[in-house]
Short mmCIF file of C-alpha atoms and ligand atoms in Angstrom, two decimals:
data_model
loop_
_atom_site.label_atom_id
_atom_site.label_comp_id
_atom_site.label_asym_id
_atom_site.label_seq_id
_atom_site.Cartn_x
_atom_site.Cartn_y
_atom_site.Cartn_z
CA MET A 33 -4.47 24.97 5.03
CA GLN A 34 -6.36 21.45 4.43
CA LYS A 35 -6.21 19.09 7.34
CA ILE A 36 -5.90 15.38 6.41
CA LEU A 37 -6.09 12.18 8.58
CA VAL A 38 -3.56 9.31 7.47
CA THR A 39 -4.44 6.21 9.43
CA GLY A 40 -1.35 3.63 9.41
CA GLY A 41 0.59 6.85 8.86
CA LEU A 42 3.87 5.50 10.12
CA GLY A 43 3.81 2.27 8.25
CA PHE A 44 5.62 1.83 4.78
CA ILE A 45 3.03 3.24 2.26
CA GLY A 46 1.61 5.42 4.85
CA SER A 47 4.77 7.57 5.82
CA HIS A 48 5.54 8.09 2.38
CA THR A 49 2.19 9.70 1.67
CA VAL A 50 2.72 11.54 4.83
CA VAL A 51 5.77 13.11 3.29
CA GLU A 52 4.13 13.77 -0.09
CA LEU A 53 1.06 15.34 1.60
CA GLN A 54 3.16 17.75 3.66
CA ASN A 55 5.37 18.57 0.52
CA GLU A 56 1.95 19.72 -1.16
CA GLY A 57 0.99 21.89 1.98
CA TYR A 58 -1.62 19.87 3.50
CA GLU A 59 -1.85 19.58 7.56
CA VAL A 60 -1.32 16.15 8.38
CA VAL A 61 -2.54 14.12 11.61
CA ILE A 62 -1.32 10.45 11.85
CA ILE A 63 -3.47 7.70 13.71
CA ASP A 64 -1.20 4.45 14.34
CA ASP A 65 -1.26 1.85 16.71
CA LEU A 66 2.26 0.98 16.33
CA SER A 67 1.41 -2.63 15.86
CA ASN A 68 3.61 -3.11 12.58
CA SER A 69 5.53 0.41 12.56
CA SER A 70 7.75 2.45 14.88
CA ILE A 71 7.56 5.86 16.33
CA ASP A 72 11.01 6.68 15.06
CA VAL A 73 9.40 7.31 11.80
CA LEU A 74 7.56 10.45 12.95
CA ASP A 75 11.12 11.93 13.51
CA LYS A 76 12.19 10.70 10.15
CA ILE A 77 9.22 12.10 8.31
CA THR A 78 9.97 15.43 9.82
CA SER A 79 13.77 15.25 8.90
CA ILE A 80 12.55 15.05 5.46
CA THR A 81 9.72 17.97 5.22
CA GLY A 82 10.79 20.05 8.04
CA ARG A 83 7.32 19.77 9.78
CA LEU A 84 6.16 17.38 12.34
CA PRO A 85 2.87 15.67 11.95
CA GLU A 86 0.54 15.63 14.49
CA PHE A 87 0.08 11.90 15.97
CA GLU A 88 -2.28 10.10 18.03
CA ASN A 89 -1.57 6.44 19.28
CA ILE A 90 -5.09 4.82 18.41
CA ASP A 91 -6.09 1.20 17.89
CA LEU A 92 -9.00 1.76 15.47
CA LYS A 93 -10.63 -1.37 17.10
CA ASP A 94 -11.25 0.96 19.94
CA GLN A 95 -14.48 2.74 18.74
CA SER A 96 -14.69 5.27 21.66
CA ALA A 97 -10.96 6.38 20.89
CA ILE A 98 -12.11 7.16 17.31
CA GLN A 99 -14.90 9.16 18.67
CA SER A 100 -12.57 11.11 21.05
CA PHE A 101 -10.38 11.45 18.03
CA PHE A 102 -13.35 13.37 16.22
CA LYS A 103 -14.28 15.44 19.08
CA LYS A 104 -10.34 16.80 19.29
CA HIS A 105 -9.88 17.11 15.60
CA LYS A 106 -12.69 19.36 14.14
CA ASN A 107 -11.85 20.22 11.02
CA ILE A 108 -10.69 16.97 8.90
CA ASP A 109 -10.96 17.54 5.20
CA GLY A 110 -10.23 14.25 4.17
CA ILE A 111 -9.06 10.70 5.23
CA ILE A 112 -6.36 8.35 3.69
CA HIS A 113 -6.96 5.03 5.44
CA PHE A 114 -3.89 2.52 5.42
CA ALA A 115 -4.25 1.06 8.62
CA ALA A 116 -4.68 -2.76 8.39
CA SER A 117 -2.94 -6.12 8.86
CA LYS A 118 -1.26 -6.91 5.31
CA ALA A 119 0.59 -10.53 5.86
CA VAL A 120 -1.17 -12.99 3.31
CA GLY A 121 0.32 -16.00 5.17
CA GLU A 122 -0.61 -14.80 8.44
CA SER A 123 -4.32 -13.92 7.51
CA VAL A 124 -4.71 -18.00 6.70
CA GLU A 125 -3.68 -18.58 10.15
CA GLU A 126 -5.66 -16.05 11.93
CA PRO A 127 -8.74 -15.48 9.72
CA LEU A 128 -10.61 -13.57 12.68
CA LYS A 129 -7.71 -11.09 13.65
CA TYR A 130 -7.85 -9.85 9.93
CA TYR A 131 -11.74 -9.74 9.61
CA HIS A 132 -11.56 -7.82 12.86
CA ASN A 133 -8.49 -5.38 12.36
CA ASN A 134 -9.48 -4.77 8.54
CA ILE A 135 -13.20 -4.62 8.71
CA SER A 136 -14.42 -3.86 11.98
CA THR A 137 -11.93 -0.60 12.02
CA LEU A 138 -13.20 0.32 8.68
CA ILE A 139 -16.94 0.33 9.82
CA TYR A 140 -16.15 2.04 13.11
CA LEU A 141 -14.37 4.88 10.82
CA LEU A 142 -17.08 5.15 8.30
CA GLU A 143 -19.67 5.41 11.17
CA GLU A 144 -17.60 8.17 12.83
CA MET A 145 -17.13 10.14 9.34
CA SER A 146 -20.75 10.00 9.01
CA ILE A 147 -21.52 11.50 12.27
CA ASN A 148 -19.08 14.17 12.02
CA ASN A 149 -19.87 15.07 8.58
CA VAL A 150 -16.01 14.00 6.85
CA SER A 151 -17.00 12.75 3.43
CA ASN A 152 -13.45 12.41 1.40
CA PHE A 153 -12.19 9.24 1.92
CA ILE A 154 -9.17 7.23 0.13
CA PHE A 155 -8.78 3.47 0.57
CA SER A 156 -5.85 1.42 0.47
CA SER A 157 -6.98 -1.68 -1.82
CA SER A 158 -5.10 -4.24 -3.57
CA CYS A 159 -4.68 -5.99 -6.82
CA THR A 160 -4.88 -9.01 -4.83
CA VAL A 161 -8.80 -8.55 -5.23
CA TYR A 162 -8.30 -9.96 -8.90
CA GLY A 163 -6.95 -12.97 -8.11
CA GLN A 164 -5.24 -14.41 -11.34
CA ALA A 165 -7.13 -11.89 -13.67
CA ASP A 166 -7.85 -13.47 -17.32
CA LYS A 167 -6.53 -10.80 -19.18
CA MET A 168 -3.10 -8.75 -18.93
CA PRO A 169 -2.84 -5.92 -18.54
CA ILE A 170 -5.45 -5.74 -15.36
CA THR A 171 -8.21 -3.25 -16.06
CA GLU A 172 -10.62 -1.90 -13.08
CA SER A 173 -13.23 -3.72 -14.84
CA ALA A 174 -11.74 -7.02 -14.34
CA PRO A 175 -14.00 -9.12 -12.16
CA PHE A 176 -13.20 -10.04 -8.70
CA LYS A 177 -12.08 -13.81 -8.20
CA PRO A 178 -12.53 -15.54 -4.95
CA ALA A 179 -9.86 -14.29 -2.52
CA GLU A 180 -6.71 -16.50 -2.41
CA SER A 181 -6.71 -15.68 1.54
CA PRO A 182 -8.81 -13.67 4.49
CA TYR A 183 -6.32 -10.79 3.53
CA GLY A 184 -7.39 -10.50 -0.03
CA ASN A 185 -10.91 -11.16 1.01
CA THR A 186 -10.56 -8.04 3.64
CA LYS A 187 -9.88 -5.92 0.60
CA GLN A 188 -12.96 -7.17 -1.28
CA ILE A 189 -14.96 -6.51 1.46
CA GLY A 190 -13.75 -3.35 2.39
CA GLU A 191 -14.46 -2.08 -0.96
CA GLU A 192 -17.90 -3.43 -1.08
CA VAL A 193 -18.71 -2.00 2.46
CA ILE A 194 -17.60 1.33 1.30
CA TYR A 195 -19.53 1.15 -2.09
CA ASP A 196 -22.89 0.45 -0.13
CA THR A 197 -22.03 3.28 2.59
CA THR A 198 -21.45 5.99 -0.32
CA LYS A 199 -25.31 4.98 -1.49
CA VAL A 200 -26.74 6.03 1.83
CA THR A 201 -24.52 8.92 3.22
CA ASN A 202 -22.20 11.85 2.22
CA LEU A 203 -19.38 9.53 1.83
CA LYS A 204 -17.28 10.23 -1.59
CA ALA A 205 -14.49 7.50 -2.01
CA ILE A 206 -11.86 6.32 -4.16
CA ALA A 207 -10.14 2.98 -3.66
CA LEU A 208 -6.52 2.74 -4.87
CA ARG A 209 -5.67 -1.06 -5.81
CA TYR A 210 -1.89 -1.27 -5.71
CA PHE A 211 0.19 -3.67 -7.50
CA ASN A 212 3.57 -4.32 -5.91
CA PRO A 213 5.01 -1.43 -3.45
CA ILE A 214 8.67 -1.39 -3.35
CA GLY A 215 11.67 1.02 -2.71
CA ALA A 216 12.12 4.02 -0.30
CA HIS A 217 12.52 7.81 -0.22
CA LYS A 218 15.41 8.95 -1.83
CA SER A 219 16.70 10.50 1.33
CA ALA A 220 16.90 7.02 2.84
CA ASN A 221 15.21 8.12 6.18
CA ILE A 222 12.03 6.02 5.57
CA GLY A 223 11.63 2.71 3.85
CA GLU A 224 10.15 -0.97 4.13
CA LEU A 225 10.61 -2.31 7.84
CA PRO A 226 9.73 -5.96 7.74
CA ILE A 227 9.49 -7.39 11.12
CA GLY A 228 11.20 -10.77 11.17
CA ILE A 229 11.67 -12.87 8.12
CA PRO A 230 10.28 -10.84 5.23
CA GLN A 231 7.33 -12.18 3.33
CA ASN A 232 7.68 -10.12 0.32
CA LEU A 233 10.38 -10.24 -2.57
CA ILE A 234 12.41 -7.15 -2.31
CA PRO A 235 13.34 -6.88 1.45
CA TYR A 236 14.35 -10.63 1.17
CA VAL A 237 16.60 -9.52 -1.93
CA THR A 238 18.26 -6.70 -0.11
CA GLN A 239 18.77 -8.70 3.00
CA THR A 240 20.32 -11.51 1.36
CA ALA A 241 22.67 -8.99 -0.32
CA MET A 242 23.44 -7.56 2.89
CA GLY A 243 24.07 -11.21 3.95
CA ILE A 244 21.32 -10.76 6.75
CA ARG A 245 19.60 -13.89 4.93
CA GLU A 246 21.66 -16.69 3.41
CA GLN A 247 19.95 -17.41 0.05
CA LEU A 248 17.09 -16.02 -1.42
CA SER A 249 14.56 -18.66 -2.50
CA VAL A 250 12.73 -18.06 -5.79
CA PHE A 251 9.07 -19.67 -5.54
CA GLY A 252 8.72 -21.66 -8.69
CA GLY A 253 10.66 -21.59 -11.79
CA ASP A 254 8.01 -23.63 -13.93
CA TYR A 255 5.41 -20.96 -14.56
CA PRO A 256 4.17 -20.02 -17.82
CA THR A 257 6.02 -17.03 -18.44
CA PRO A 258 8.99 -15.93 -20.61
CA ASP A 259 11.62 -17.25 -17.94
CA GLY A 260 9.49 -19.52 -15.70
CA THR A 261 9.26 -17.24 -12.87
CA ALA A 262 6.04 -15.28 -11.46
CA VAL A 263 5.34 -11.87 -13.02
CA ARG A 264 4.30 -8.64 -10.89
CA ASP A 265 3.98 -4.91 -11.34
CA TYR A 266 6.56 -3.22 -8.88
CA ILE A 267 5.74 0.15 -8.35
CA HIS A 268 8.21 2.72 -6.38
CA VAL A 269 6.32 3.41 -3.13
CA VAL A 270 6.94 7.54 -4.00
CA ASP A 271 4.94 7.40 -7.14
CA LEU A 272 2.18 5.35 -5.36
CA ALA A 273 2.30 8.12 -2.67
CA LYS A 274 1.92 10.74 -5.22
CA ALA A 275 -1.19 8.78 -6.76
CA HIS A 276 -2.95 9.28 -3.16
CA ILE A 277 -2.48 13.04 -3.54
CA ALA A 278 -3.86 13.13 -6.96
CA ALA A 279 -6.76 11.04 -5.77
CA LEU A 280 -7.66 13.16 -2.40
CA ARG A 281 -7.22 16.30 -4.56
CA ARG A 282 -10.16 14.61 -7.07
CA LEU A 283 -12.42 14.21 -4.04
CA ILE A 284 -11.60 17.61 -2.46
CA GLU A 285 -11.92 19.42 -5.76
CA ASN A 286 -15.25 17.31 -6.48
CA ASN A 287 -13.92 16.48 -9.83
CA ASN A 288 -15.03 12.55 -8.78
CA LYS A 289 -17.58 11.06 -11.63
CA SER A 290 -19.08 9.07 -8.92
CA ASN A 291 -19.24 8.59 -5.26
CA PHE A 292 -17.29 5.35 -5.38
CA GLU A 293 -14.21 5.24 -7.85
CA VAL A 294 -11.26 2.67 -8.04
CA PHE A 295 -7.84 3.05 -9.97
CA ASN A 296 -5.27 0.74 -10.34
CA ILE A 297 -1.87 2.03 -9.21
CA GLY A 298 0.75 0.21 -10.73
CA THR A 299 3.61 0.99 -13.66
CA GLY A 300 2.02 -1.16 -16.35
CA LYS A 301 5.00 -3.06 -16.83
CA GLY A 302 5.21 -6.84 -15.75
CA SER A 303 8.63 -7.93 -13.94
CA SER A 304 9.62 -11.67 -13.54
CA VAL A 305 11.47 -12.43 -10.35
CA LEU A 306 14.66 -13.38 -12.30
CA ASN A 307 14.28 -9.62 -13.90
CA VAL A 308 14.11 -8.36 -10.64
CA ILE A 309 17.08 -9.94 -9.47
CA LYS A 310 18.96 -9.14 -12.90
CA ALA A 311 18.07 -5.69 -12.25
CA PHE A 312 19.08 -5.68 -8.64
CA GLU A 313 22.51 -7.10 -9.42
CA LYS A 314 22.96 -4.18 -11.85
CA VAL A 315 21.92 -1.43 -9.42
CA SER A 316 23.81 -2.78 -6.48
CA GLY A 317 26.78 -4.52 -7.83
CA LYS A 318 26.20 -7.60 -5.78
CA GLN A 319 25.81 -10.91 -6.90
CA LEU A 320 22.72 -12.51 -5.25
CA ASN A 321 22.73 -15.83 -3.87
CA TYR A 322 19.59 -17.36 -4.94
CA LYS A 323 17.90 -20.68 -5.61
CA ILE A 324 14.63 -21.81 -7.74
CA VAL A 325 12.61 -23.80 -5.46
CA ASP A 326 8.88 -24.84 -5.41
CA ARG A 327 5.92 -22.62 -6.13
CA ARG A 328 4.65 -20.79 -3.04
CA GLU A 329 1.03 -21.97 -2.05
CA GLY A 330 -1.67 -19.27 -3.37
CA ASP A 331 0.55 -17.57 -5.68
CA ILE A 332 -0.53 -16.14 -9.13
CA ILE A 333 1.32 -16.62 -12.19
CA GLU A 334 1.21 -12.89 -13.53
CA ALA A 335 -0.17 -9.45 -12.46
CA TYR A 336 0.37 -6.07 -14.17
CA ALA A 337 -1.72 -2.87 -14.31
CA ASP A 338 -3.48 -1.20 -17.11
CA THR A 339 -2.96 2.15 -15.55
CA SER A 340 -4.91 4.14 -18.17
CA LEU A 341 -7.68 5.28 -16.10
CA ALA A 342 -5.67 6.69 -13.36
CA ASN A 343 -3.25 8.37 -16.12
CA THR A 344 -6.19 10.20 -17.49
CA GLU A 345 -8.57 10.66 -14.62
CA LEU A 346 -5.95 11.17 -11.70
CA LYS A 347 -3.49 12.85 -14.22
CA TRP A 348 -1.09 10.81 -12.49
CA LYS A 349 1.91 8.35 -13.87
CA THR A 350 4.68 6.80 -12.53
CA GLU A 351 8.12 8.86 -12.52
CA TYR A 352 10.43 5.83 -11.65
CA ASN A 353 11.23 2.51 -12.94
CA LEU A 354 12.39 -0.80 -11.38
CA GLU A 355 15.93 0.07 -11.20
CA ASP A 356 15.23 3.41 -9.49
CA ALA A 357 12.99 1.57 -7.06
CA LEU A 358 15.54 -1.10 -6.64
CA ALA A 359 18.43 1.25 -6.18
CA ALA A 360 16.36 3.25 -3.48
CA ALA A 361 15.64 -0.25 -1.57
CA TRP A 362 19.01 -1.08 -1.45
CA LYS A 363 20.27 2.41 -0.25
CA TRP A 364 17.62 2.07 2.75
CA GLN A 365 18.71 -1.42 3.48
CA GLN A 366 22.31 -0.29 4.09
CA THR A 367 21.05 2.40 6.69
CA LEU A 368 19.30 -0.39 8.59
CA LYS A 369 21.55 -1.75 11.45
C1 WQD B 117 6.35 -11.12 -5.31
C2 WQD B 117 6.80 -12.15 -6.20
C3 WQD B 117 6.32 -14.56 -5.25
C4 WQD B 117 9.32 -13.91 -1.65
C5 WQD B 117 1.47 -9.60 -1.73
C6 WQD B 117 0.18 -9.46 -1.40
C7 WQD B 117 -0.13 -8.06 -2.13
C8 WQD B 117 0.66 -7.19 -1.28
C9 WQD B 117 1.92 -7.61 -1.63
C10 WQD B 117 0.63 -6.05 1.07
C11 WQD B 117 5.87 -13.76 -6.13
C12 WQD B 117 8.08 -14.19 -5.39
C13 WQD B 117 8.72 -13.80 -2.95
C14 WQD B 117 10.51 -14.73 -1.80
C15 WQD B 117 9.78 -15.27 -4.13
N1 WQD B 117 0.57 -7.24 0.24
N2 WQD B 117 8.96 -14.25 -4.14
N3 WQD B 117 10.77 -15.25 -3.19
O1 WQD B 117 2.70 -12.13 -3.04
O2 WQD B 117 2.88 -10.77 -5.43
O3 WQD B 117 1.69 -9.68 -3.37
O4 WQD B 117 2.34 -8.70 -1.43
O5 WQD B 117 0.70 -5.20 0.89
O6 WQD B 117 -1.52 -7.61 -1.71
O7 WQD B 117 -0.78 -10.65 -2.12
O8 WQD B 117 4.13 -10.21 -3.31
O9 WQD B 117 6.56 -9.74 -2.44
O10 WQD B 117 5.49 -11.73 -1.70
O11 WQD B 117 5.97 -11.77 -4.04
O12 WQD B 117 10.07 -15.95 -5.09
O13 WQD B 117 11.20 -14.84 -0.80
O14 WQD B 117 7.99 -12.77 -5.53
O15 WQD B 117 6.42 -15.88 -5.30
O16 WQD B 117 6.15 -14.20 -7.18
P1 WQD B 117 2.85 -10.71 -3.78
P2 WQD B 117 5.55 -10.71 -2.72
#
């Protein structure tokens, strides 16, 4: 049985990917420092798949801990690397925290992979690397724009660090550029667990519908879009998780066409904030209390993916639509205390 290390495997996307890995028969070991996740997720994963993943509570900023990990876990066949800080606003206030936690850790991991001859690596990247792309839908050949935040910059730098490393080691890597991950597992055992006031749209929507938040602020009603609100590509987190399995299989089976490949992982469909609100009201039966306010600093107008490369090369495509994802997010929210 092939053994896969998932860093950040107790997080939102990480936990959903662990479930899909186990469903596909992989053995999973998780590294997580629990800085933005809960140890309870381990049992939740097990309640879905019937298998308890191995777990190591390691902070990847501790290089000696990574060295000890590889001494203990000799036969790692691949690594899916989610562990990183991901709050755009926080990254503006604490840039060094982000460069340390997102870049130093990546460098330590790549160094130990090379020493321990682990070559298959999937990197959690983001459509944020494109900034406001000039053309929709966005293809992988769209250029990087100057990053809008240190968070976005760590994704650009991360890809470049990996690319340069593949040229001089046996590293084979795929960067998956996520659009907007939303939703939850159909069991409602795992989902998004924002700490404090949600920065992202969907948890704020579901918390407003629950009465936890008074009113949703819609950031900007004067964008050059059909209804004036910003457009994003919202992808169900289970579809996103399955894209990681497809990418990992491509590397393990040596079907990669170069040692550094990138794929846009989205639905290929753009939805405005008002589209999301309308779809949520339909699937939940709730009337959402919202108000259109000023734009949020740093937000782009629109982003949605051209997914043809992932469709053809990874033989992957989305199975869920926006309403499926919103219904799953709403079901998940109702299980939270
Ligand atoms: C989506 C839309 C907001 C909250 C960021 C990162 C990306 C990824 C996902 C980490 C925007 C609007 C939001 C609210 C609103 N990061 N909005 N009211 O900014 O597209 O992407 O998060 O995984 O890399 O860049 O996602 O969910 O914050 O916003 O109107 O209370 O919803 O303006 O148009 P975003 P988001």
